[in-house]
Short mmCIF file of C-alpha atoms in Angstrom, two decimals:
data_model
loop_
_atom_site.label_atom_id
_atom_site.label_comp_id
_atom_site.label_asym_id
_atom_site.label_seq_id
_atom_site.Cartn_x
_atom_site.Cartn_y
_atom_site.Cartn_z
CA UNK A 1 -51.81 -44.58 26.28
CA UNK A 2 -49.27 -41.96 26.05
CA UNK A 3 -46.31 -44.83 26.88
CA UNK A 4 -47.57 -47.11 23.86
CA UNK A 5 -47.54 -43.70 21.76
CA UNK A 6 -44.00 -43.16 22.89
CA UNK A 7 -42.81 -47.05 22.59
CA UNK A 8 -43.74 -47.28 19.24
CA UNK A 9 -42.39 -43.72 18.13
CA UNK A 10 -38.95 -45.17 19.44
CA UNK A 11 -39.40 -48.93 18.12
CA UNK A 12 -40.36 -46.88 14.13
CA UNK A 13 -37.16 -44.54 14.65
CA UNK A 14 -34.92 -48.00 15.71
CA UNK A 15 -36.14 -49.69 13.12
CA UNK A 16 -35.80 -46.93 10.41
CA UNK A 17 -32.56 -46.54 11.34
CA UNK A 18 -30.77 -49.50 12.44
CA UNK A 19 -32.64 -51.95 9.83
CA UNK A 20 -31.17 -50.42 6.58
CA UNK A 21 -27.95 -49.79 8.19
CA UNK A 22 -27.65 -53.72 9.28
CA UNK A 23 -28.88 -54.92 5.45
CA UNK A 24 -26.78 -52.48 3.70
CA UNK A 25 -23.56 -54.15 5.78
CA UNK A 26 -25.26 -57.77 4.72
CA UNK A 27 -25.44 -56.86 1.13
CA UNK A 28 -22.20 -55.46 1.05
CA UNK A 29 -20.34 -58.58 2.42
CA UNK A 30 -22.24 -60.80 -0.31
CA UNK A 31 -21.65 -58.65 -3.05
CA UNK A 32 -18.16 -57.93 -1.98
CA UNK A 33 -17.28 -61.57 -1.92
CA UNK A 34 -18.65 -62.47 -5.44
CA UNK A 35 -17.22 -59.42 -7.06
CA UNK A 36 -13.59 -60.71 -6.21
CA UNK A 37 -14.42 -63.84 -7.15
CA UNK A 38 -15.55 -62.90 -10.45
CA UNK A 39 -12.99 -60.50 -11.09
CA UNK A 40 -10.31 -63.44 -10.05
CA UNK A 41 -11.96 -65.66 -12.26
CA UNK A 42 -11.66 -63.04 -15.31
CA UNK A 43 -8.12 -62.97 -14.86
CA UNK A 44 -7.12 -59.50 -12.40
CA UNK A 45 -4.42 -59.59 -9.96
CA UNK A 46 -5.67 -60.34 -6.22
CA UNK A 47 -4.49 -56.97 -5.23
CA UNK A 48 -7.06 -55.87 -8.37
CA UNK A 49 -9.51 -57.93 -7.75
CA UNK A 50 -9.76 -56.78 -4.10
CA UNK A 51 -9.91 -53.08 -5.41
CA UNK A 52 -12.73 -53.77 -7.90
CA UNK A 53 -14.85 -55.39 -5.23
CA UNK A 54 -14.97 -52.22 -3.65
CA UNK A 55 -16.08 -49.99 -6.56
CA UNK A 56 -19.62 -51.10 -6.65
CA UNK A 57 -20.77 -50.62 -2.89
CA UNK A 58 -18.89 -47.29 -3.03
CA UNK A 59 -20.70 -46.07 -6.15
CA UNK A 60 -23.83 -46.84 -4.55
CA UNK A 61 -22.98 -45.17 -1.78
CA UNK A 62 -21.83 -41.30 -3.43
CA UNK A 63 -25.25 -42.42 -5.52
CA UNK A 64 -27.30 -41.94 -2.22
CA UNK A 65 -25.69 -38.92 -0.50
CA UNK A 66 -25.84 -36.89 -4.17
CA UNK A 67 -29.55 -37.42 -4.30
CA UNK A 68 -29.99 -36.85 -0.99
CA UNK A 69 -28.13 -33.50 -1.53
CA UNK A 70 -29.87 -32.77 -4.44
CA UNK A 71 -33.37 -33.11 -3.38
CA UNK A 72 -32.54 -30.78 -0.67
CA UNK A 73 -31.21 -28.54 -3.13
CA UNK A 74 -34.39 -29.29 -5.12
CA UNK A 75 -31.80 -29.94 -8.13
CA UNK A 76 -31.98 -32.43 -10.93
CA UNK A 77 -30.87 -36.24 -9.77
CA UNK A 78 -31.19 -37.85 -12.66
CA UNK A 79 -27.58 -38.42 -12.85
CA UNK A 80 -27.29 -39.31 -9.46
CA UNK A 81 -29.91 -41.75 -10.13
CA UNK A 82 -27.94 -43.51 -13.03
CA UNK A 83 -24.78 -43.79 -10.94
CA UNK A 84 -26.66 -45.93 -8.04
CA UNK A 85 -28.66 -48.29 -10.61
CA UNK A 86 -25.10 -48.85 -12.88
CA UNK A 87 -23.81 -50.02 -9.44
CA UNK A 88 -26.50 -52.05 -8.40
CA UNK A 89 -26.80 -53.52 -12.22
CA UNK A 90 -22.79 -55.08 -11.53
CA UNK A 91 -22.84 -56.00 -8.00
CA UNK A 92 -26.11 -58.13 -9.69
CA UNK A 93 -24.41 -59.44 -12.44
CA UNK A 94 -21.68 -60.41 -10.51
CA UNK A 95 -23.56 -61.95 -7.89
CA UNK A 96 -25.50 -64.25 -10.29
CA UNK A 97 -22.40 -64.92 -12.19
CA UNK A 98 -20.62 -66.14 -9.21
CA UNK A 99 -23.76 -68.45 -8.61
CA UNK A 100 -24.13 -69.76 -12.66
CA UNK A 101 -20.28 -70.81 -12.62
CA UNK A 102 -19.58 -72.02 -9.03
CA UNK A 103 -17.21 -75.16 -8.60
CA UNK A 104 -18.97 -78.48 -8.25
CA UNK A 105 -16.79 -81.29 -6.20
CA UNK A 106 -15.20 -82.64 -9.58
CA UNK A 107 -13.44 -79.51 -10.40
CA UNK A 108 -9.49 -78.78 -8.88
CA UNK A 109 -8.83 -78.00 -5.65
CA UNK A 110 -8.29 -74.38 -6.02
CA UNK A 111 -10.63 -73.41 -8.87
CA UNK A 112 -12.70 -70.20 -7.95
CA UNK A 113 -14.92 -70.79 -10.61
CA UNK A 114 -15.15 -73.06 -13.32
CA UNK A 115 -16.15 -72.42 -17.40
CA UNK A 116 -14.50 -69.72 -19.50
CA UNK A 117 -14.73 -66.13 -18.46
CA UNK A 118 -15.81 -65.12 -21.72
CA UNK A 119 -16.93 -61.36 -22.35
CA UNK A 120 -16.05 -60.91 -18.29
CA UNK A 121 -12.34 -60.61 -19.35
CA UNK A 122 -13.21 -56.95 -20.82
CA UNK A 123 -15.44 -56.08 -18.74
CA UNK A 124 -13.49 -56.35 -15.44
CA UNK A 125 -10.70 -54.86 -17.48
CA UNK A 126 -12.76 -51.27 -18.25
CA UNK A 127 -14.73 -51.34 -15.56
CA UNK A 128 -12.52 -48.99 -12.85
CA UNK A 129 -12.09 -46.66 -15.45
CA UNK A 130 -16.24 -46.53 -15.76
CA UNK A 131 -16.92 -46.35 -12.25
CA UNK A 132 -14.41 -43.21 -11.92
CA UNK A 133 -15.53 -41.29 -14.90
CA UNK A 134 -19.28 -42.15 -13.31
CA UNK A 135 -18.39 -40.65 -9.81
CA UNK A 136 -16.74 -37.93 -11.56
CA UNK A 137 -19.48 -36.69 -13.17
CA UNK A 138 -21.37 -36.39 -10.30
CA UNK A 139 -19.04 -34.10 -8.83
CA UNK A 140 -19.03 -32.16 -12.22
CA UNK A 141 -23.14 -32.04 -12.15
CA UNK A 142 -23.17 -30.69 -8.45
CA UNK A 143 -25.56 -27.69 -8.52
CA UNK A 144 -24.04 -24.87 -7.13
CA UNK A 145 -24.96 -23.98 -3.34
CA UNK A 146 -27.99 -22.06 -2.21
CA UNK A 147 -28.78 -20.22 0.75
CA UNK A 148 -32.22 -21.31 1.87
CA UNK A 149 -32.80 -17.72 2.90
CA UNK A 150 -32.55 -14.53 1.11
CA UNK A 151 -29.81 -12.55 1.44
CA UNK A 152 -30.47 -9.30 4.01
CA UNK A 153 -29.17 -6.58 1.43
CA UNK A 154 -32.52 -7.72 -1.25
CA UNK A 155 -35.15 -7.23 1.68
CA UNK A 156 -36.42 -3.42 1.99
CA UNK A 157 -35.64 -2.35 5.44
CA UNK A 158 -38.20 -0.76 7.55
CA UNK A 159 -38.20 1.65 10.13
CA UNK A 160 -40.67 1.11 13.01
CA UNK A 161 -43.32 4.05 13.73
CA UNK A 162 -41.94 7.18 16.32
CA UNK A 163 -43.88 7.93 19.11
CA UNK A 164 -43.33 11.25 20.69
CA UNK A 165 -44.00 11.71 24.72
CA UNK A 166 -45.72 15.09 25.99
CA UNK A 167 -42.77 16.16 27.47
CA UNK A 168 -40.32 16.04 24.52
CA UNK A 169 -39.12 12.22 24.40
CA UNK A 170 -38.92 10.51 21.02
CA UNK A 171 -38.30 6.88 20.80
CA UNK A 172 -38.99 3.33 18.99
CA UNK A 173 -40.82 0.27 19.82
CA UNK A 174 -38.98 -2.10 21.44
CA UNK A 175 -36.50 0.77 22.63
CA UNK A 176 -36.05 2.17 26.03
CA UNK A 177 -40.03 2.21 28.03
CA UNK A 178 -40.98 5.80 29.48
CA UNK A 179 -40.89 6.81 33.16
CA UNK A 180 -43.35 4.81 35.76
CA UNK A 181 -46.21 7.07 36.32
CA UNK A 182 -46.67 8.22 33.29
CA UNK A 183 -49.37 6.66 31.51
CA UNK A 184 -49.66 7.54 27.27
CA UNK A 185 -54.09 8.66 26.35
CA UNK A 186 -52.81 9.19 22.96
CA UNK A 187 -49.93 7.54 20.88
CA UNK A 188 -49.03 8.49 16.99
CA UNK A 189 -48.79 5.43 15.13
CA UNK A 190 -47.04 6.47 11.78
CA UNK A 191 -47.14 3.87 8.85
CA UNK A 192 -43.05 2.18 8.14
CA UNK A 193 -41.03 4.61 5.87
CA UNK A 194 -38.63 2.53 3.75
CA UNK A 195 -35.17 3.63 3.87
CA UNK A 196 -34.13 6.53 0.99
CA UNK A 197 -37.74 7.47 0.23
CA UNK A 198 -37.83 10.68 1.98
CA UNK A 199 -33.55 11.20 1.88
CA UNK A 200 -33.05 10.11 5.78
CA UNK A 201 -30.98 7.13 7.15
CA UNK A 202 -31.60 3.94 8.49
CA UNK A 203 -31.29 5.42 11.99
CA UNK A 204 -34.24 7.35 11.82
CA UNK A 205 -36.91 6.92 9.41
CA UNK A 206 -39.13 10.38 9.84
CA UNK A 207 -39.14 13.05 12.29
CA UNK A 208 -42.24 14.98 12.27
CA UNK A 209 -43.81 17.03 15.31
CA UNK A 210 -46.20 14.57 16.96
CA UNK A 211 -46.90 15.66 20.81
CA UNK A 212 -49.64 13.19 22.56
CA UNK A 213 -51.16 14.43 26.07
CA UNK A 214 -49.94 12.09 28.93
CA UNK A 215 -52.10 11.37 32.08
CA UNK A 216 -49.78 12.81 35.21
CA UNK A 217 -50.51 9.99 37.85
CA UNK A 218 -48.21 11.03 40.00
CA UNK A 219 -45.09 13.66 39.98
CA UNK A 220 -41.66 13.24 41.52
CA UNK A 221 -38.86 15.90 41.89
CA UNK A 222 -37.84 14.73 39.13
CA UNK A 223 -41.53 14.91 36.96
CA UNK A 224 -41.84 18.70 38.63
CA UNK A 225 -38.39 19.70 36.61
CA UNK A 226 -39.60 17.70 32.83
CA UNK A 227 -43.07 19.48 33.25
CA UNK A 228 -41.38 22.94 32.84
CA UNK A 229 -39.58 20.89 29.79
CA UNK A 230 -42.79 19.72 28.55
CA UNK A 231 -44.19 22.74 28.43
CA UNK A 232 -41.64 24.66 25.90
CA UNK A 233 -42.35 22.10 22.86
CA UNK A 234 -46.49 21.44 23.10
CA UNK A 235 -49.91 22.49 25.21
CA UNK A 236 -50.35 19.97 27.55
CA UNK A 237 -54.17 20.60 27.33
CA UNK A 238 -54.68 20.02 23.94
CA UNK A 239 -52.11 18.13 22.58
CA UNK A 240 -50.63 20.49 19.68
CA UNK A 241 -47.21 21.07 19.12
CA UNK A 242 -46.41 24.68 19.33
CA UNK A 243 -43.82 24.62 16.64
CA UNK A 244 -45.32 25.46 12.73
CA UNK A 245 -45.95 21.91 10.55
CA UNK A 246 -42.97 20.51 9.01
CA UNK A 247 -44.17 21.80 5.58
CA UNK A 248 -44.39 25.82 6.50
CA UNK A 249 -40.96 25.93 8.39
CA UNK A 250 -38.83 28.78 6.63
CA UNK A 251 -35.89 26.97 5.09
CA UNK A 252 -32.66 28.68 7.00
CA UNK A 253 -30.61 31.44 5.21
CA UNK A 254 -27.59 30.82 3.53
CA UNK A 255 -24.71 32.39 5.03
CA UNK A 256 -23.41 35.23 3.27
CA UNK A 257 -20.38 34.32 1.29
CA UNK A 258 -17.67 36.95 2.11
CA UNK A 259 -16.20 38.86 -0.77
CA UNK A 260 -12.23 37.82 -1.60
CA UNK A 261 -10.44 41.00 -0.58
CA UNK A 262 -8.02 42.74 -2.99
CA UNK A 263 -4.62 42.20 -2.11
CA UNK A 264 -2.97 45.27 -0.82
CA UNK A 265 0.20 46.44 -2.63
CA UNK A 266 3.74 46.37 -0.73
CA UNK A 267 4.72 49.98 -0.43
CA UNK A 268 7.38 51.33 -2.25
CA UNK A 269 10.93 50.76 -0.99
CA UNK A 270 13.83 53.57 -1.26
CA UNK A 271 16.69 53.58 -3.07
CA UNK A 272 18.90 56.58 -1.76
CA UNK A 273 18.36 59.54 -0.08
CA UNK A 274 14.90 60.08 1.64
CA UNK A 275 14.84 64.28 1.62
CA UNK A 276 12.00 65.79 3.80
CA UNK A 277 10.56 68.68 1.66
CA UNK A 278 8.54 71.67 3.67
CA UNK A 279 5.68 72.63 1.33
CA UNK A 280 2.71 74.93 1.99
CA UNK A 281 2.69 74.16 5.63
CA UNK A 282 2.56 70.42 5.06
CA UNK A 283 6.32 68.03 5.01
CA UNK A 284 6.56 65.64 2.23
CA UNK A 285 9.07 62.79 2.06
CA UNK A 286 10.52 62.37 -1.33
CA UNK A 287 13.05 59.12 -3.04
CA UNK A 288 13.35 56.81 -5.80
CA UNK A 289 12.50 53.70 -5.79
CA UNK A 290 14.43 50.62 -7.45
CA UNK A 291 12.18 50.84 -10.64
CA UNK A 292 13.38 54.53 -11.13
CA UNK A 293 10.03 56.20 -9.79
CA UNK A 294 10.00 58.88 -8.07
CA UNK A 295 7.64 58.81 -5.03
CA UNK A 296 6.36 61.93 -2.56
CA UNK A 297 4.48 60.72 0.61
CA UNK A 298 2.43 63.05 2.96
CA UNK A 299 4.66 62.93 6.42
CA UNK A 300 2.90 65.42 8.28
CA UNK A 301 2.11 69.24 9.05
CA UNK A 302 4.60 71.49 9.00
CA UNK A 303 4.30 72.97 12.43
CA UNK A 304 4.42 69.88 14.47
CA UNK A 305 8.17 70.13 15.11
CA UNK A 306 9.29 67.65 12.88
CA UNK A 307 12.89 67.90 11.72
CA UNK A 308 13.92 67.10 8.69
CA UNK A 309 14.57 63.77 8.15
CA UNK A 310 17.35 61.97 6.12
CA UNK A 311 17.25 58.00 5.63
CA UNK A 312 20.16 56.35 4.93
CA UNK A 313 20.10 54.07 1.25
CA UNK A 314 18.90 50.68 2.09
CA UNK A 315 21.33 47.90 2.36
CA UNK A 316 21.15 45.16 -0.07
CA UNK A 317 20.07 42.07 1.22
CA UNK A 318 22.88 39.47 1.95
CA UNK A 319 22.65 35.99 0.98
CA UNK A 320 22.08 33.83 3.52
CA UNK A 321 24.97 31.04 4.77
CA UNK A 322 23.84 27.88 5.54
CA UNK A 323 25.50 27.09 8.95
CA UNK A 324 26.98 23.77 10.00
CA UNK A 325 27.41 22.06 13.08
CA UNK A 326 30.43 20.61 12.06
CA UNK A 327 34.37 21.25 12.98
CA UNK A 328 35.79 23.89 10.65
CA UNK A 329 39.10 22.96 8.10
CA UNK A 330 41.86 24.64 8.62
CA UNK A 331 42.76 27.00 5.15
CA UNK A 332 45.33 24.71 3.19
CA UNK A 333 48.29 27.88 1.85
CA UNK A 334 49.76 26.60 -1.11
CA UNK A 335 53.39 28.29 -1.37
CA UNK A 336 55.78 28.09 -4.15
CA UNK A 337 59.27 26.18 -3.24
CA UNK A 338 61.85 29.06 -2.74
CA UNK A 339 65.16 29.07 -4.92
CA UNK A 340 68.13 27.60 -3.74
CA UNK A 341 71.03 29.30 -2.04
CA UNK A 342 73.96 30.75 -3.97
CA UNK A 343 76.35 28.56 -1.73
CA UNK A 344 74.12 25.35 -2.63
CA UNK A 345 74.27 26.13 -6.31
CA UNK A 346 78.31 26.96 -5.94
CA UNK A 347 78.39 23.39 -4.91
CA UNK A 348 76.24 21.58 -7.29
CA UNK A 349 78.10 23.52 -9.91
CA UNK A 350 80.46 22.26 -13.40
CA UNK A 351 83.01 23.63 -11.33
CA UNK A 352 83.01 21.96 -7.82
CA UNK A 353 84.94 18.35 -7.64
CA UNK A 354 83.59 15.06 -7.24
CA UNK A 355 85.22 12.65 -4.73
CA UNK A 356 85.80 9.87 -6.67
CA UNK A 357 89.46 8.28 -4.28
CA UNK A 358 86.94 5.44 -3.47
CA UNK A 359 86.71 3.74 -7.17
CA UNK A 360 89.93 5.03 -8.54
CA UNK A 361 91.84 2.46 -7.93
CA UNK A 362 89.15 -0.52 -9.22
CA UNK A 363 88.28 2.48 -12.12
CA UNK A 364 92.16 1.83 -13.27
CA UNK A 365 91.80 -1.85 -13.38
CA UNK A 366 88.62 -1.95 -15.60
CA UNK A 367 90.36 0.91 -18.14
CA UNK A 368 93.47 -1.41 -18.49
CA UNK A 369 91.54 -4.59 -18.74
CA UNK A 370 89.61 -2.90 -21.50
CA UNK A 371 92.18 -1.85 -23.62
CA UNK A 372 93.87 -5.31 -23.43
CA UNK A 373 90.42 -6.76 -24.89
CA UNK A 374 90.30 -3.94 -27.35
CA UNK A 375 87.02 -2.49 -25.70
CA UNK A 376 86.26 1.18 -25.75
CA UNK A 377 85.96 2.73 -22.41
CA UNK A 378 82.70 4.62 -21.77
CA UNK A 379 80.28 5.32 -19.27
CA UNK A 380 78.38 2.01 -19.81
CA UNK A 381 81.31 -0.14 -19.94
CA UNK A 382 82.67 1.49 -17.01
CA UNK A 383 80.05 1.52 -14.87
CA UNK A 384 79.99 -2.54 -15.59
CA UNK A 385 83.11 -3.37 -14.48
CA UNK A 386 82.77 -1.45 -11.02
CA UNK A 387 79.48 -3.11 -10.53
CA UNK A 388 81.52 -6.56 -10.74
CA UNK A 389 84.33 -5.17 -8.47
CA UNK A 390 80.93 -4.39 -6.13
CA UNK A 391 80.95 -0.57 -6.31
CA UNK A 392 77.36 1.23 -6.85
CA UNK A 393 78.08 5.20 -8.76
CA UNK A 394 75.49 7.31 -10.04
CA UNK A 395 76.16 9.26 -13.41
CA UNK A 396 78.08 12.30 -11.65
CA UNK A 397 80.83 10.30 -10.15
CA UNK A 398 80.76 8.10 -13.43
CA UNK A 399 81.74 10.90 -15.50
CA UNK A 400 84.00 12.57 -12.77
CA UNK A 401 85.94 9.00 -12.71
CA UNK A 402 85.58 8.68 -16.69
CA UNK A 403 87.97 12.21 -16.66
CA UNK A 404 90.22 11.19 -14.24
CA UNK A 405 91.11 7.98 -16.10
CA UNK A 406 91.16 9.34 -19.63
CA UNK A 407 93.17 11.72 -18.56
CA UNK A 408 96.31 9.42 -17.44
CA UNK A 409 97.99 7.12 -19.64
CA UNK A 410 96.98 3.07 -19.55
CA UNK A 411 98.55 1.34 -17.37
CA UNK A 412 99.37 4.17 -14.90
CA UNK A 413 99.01 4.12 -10.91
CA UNK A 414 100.25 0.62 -10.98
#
């Protein structure tokens, strides 16, 4: 029985599945076909026509998976809807179309169908520009996404009740189990505190002083040493807590807040003389300070052997140097130039003689050749003509040269 059960749950899920897959295919190769033919026939490209043969069975298609979607969104598919049956209403048209105008043997070889295309011509025309803005707007009507479950942060968290052991152990269900022979004969079942109610975290809901008396089945070391434990938080005999309710604890004293403490004022500092003044048995030290007061402080008695006492006058504080790692500069002396000597200026004098043997010669030539031409002779015109004879003389042979030859006659030294 239970192999018929199972053959015919797998035959229904085959069937189910393969069936619709193999007719989809079949319809899509028939339809395919007589939407290029009709598209041919109305005039489009064959690249075209190939194109719009596709647009139906792939609006169908995005049809299908958007309801699907939808429904499991439980969002409206009413659009979805109208996409999948304006697909199926032109792969039908088409189909029937192809049939109505098929060639007969008397038409041309060639013909794909035969009559006028009519109203097809317009229609094959607009029609990829439908199917897109259809398939569009199913991608503009998507519903947005969903969780199926509600987010953690909106559910109220609980805290699961505390159960306290006799001997001081507090912990949560489902956390760490207590020792083997110990066996609970009372447990405190507290009802779940939401988190923030009472001001505590998640991490602990309530504390409050539950003890329960546990059955001792049988002690270790260990037991011996929790027993003395147990026995400083609750009476194992009746199963109080020996600490006061929750409710009639005293609330702890605030700490005392220390008082600020008055800043104490820098003494006085000297300017001068500190003089030690014996006065009725007692020595007083007396000075100004640098505000011009006069101050007299208590130094001791007078019999305690205390000579007098004279402070020197406090140094002024120095301005600190910054120091630097550096090598030091040597100091840079900046002298003025010292005078010349007398036998330097006796030689630079009006009076010393220039040396001028070297040009005199060449110097007579250009004096003669300019007063043949009629020229004046000068510095400048003198200084020309050696520079053509190639002689170089700075102004103080010039004029020591320009003496020399005004002083003879032209045409002397020839």
């Amino acid at each position: 029985m239970s192999r018929q059960t199972s053959g015919a749950t797998w035959f229904e899920r085959a069937a189910t599945t393969v069936l619709p897959v193999a007719l989809g295919a079949g319809v899509f190769i028939v339809a395919f076909i007589h939407v290029h033919d009709v598209a041919c026939w109305s005039g489009q490209p064959s690249w075209a026509s190939w194109l719009i043969a596709m647009t139906g069975e792939a609006m169908a298609v995005a049809g299908l998976a958007a309801i699907t979607s939808r429904r499991r969104a439980d969002a409206p598919i009413k659009w979805a809807v109208f996409v999948v049956v304006a697909a199926v209403l032109f792969s039908g048209a088409c189909n029937l179309v192809a049939v109505l105008h098929r060639t007969g043997p008397g038409d041309p070889p060639g013909t794909v169908l035969h009559g006028e295309p009519g109203v097809w011509v317009g229609l094959m025309a607009v029609w990829p520009v439908l199917a897109f803005g259809l398939v569009a707007g199913l991608k503009a009507t998507k519903p947005p996404h969903t969780d199926d479950e509600t987010p953690a942060a909106d559910v109220p968290r609980q805290t699961s009740p505390v159960r306290a052991a006799g001997y001081g152990r507090l912990y949560r269900d489902g956390g760490t189990a207590p020792d083997g022979g110990h066996m609970p004969t009372a447990t405190a079942d507290l009802a779940a505190i939401r988190v923030g109610e009472n001001g505590t975290s998640d991490h602990v809901g309530v504390v409050v002083p539950v003890a329960a008396a546990w059955a001792r089945t049988g002690l270790s070391d260990v037991d011996d040493d929790l027993a003395g434990h147990n026995g400083e938080h609750s009476n194992g005999h009746t199963g109080q807590s020996s600490l006061p309710p929750l409710g009639t604890r005293p609330a702890p004293a605030a700490a005392p807040v220390p008082a600020p403490r008055e800043p104490t004022p820098a003494p006085a500092r000297p300017v001068g003389d500190v003089t030690r003044e014996a006065s009725g048995g007692e020595l007083w030290d007396v000075y100004t300070d640098a505000d011009g007061r006069h101050h007299r402080v208590h130094a001791g008695r007078d019999d305690d052997a205390t000579p007098p006492l004279t402070l020197a006058p406090a140094t002024p504080p120095q301005p600190e140097r910054a120091e630097t790692a550096g090598p030091r500069l040597p100091a840079v002396q900046f002298r003025a130039p010292e005078p010349p000597a007398p036998a330097a200026v006796a030689a630079t004098g009006s009076g010393a003689e220039t040396d001028v043997s070297d040009l005199l010669d060449d110097g007579r030539k250009v004096r003669d050749g300019l007063a043949a031409a009629g020229r004046a002779l000068n510095r400048s015109t003198l200084h020309a003509g050696l520079k053509e004879r190639g002689h170089r003389a700075g102004t103080r042979r010039l004029d020591a040269l320009l003496r020399e030859l005004r002083a003879e006659p032209v045409g002397a030294g020839r």
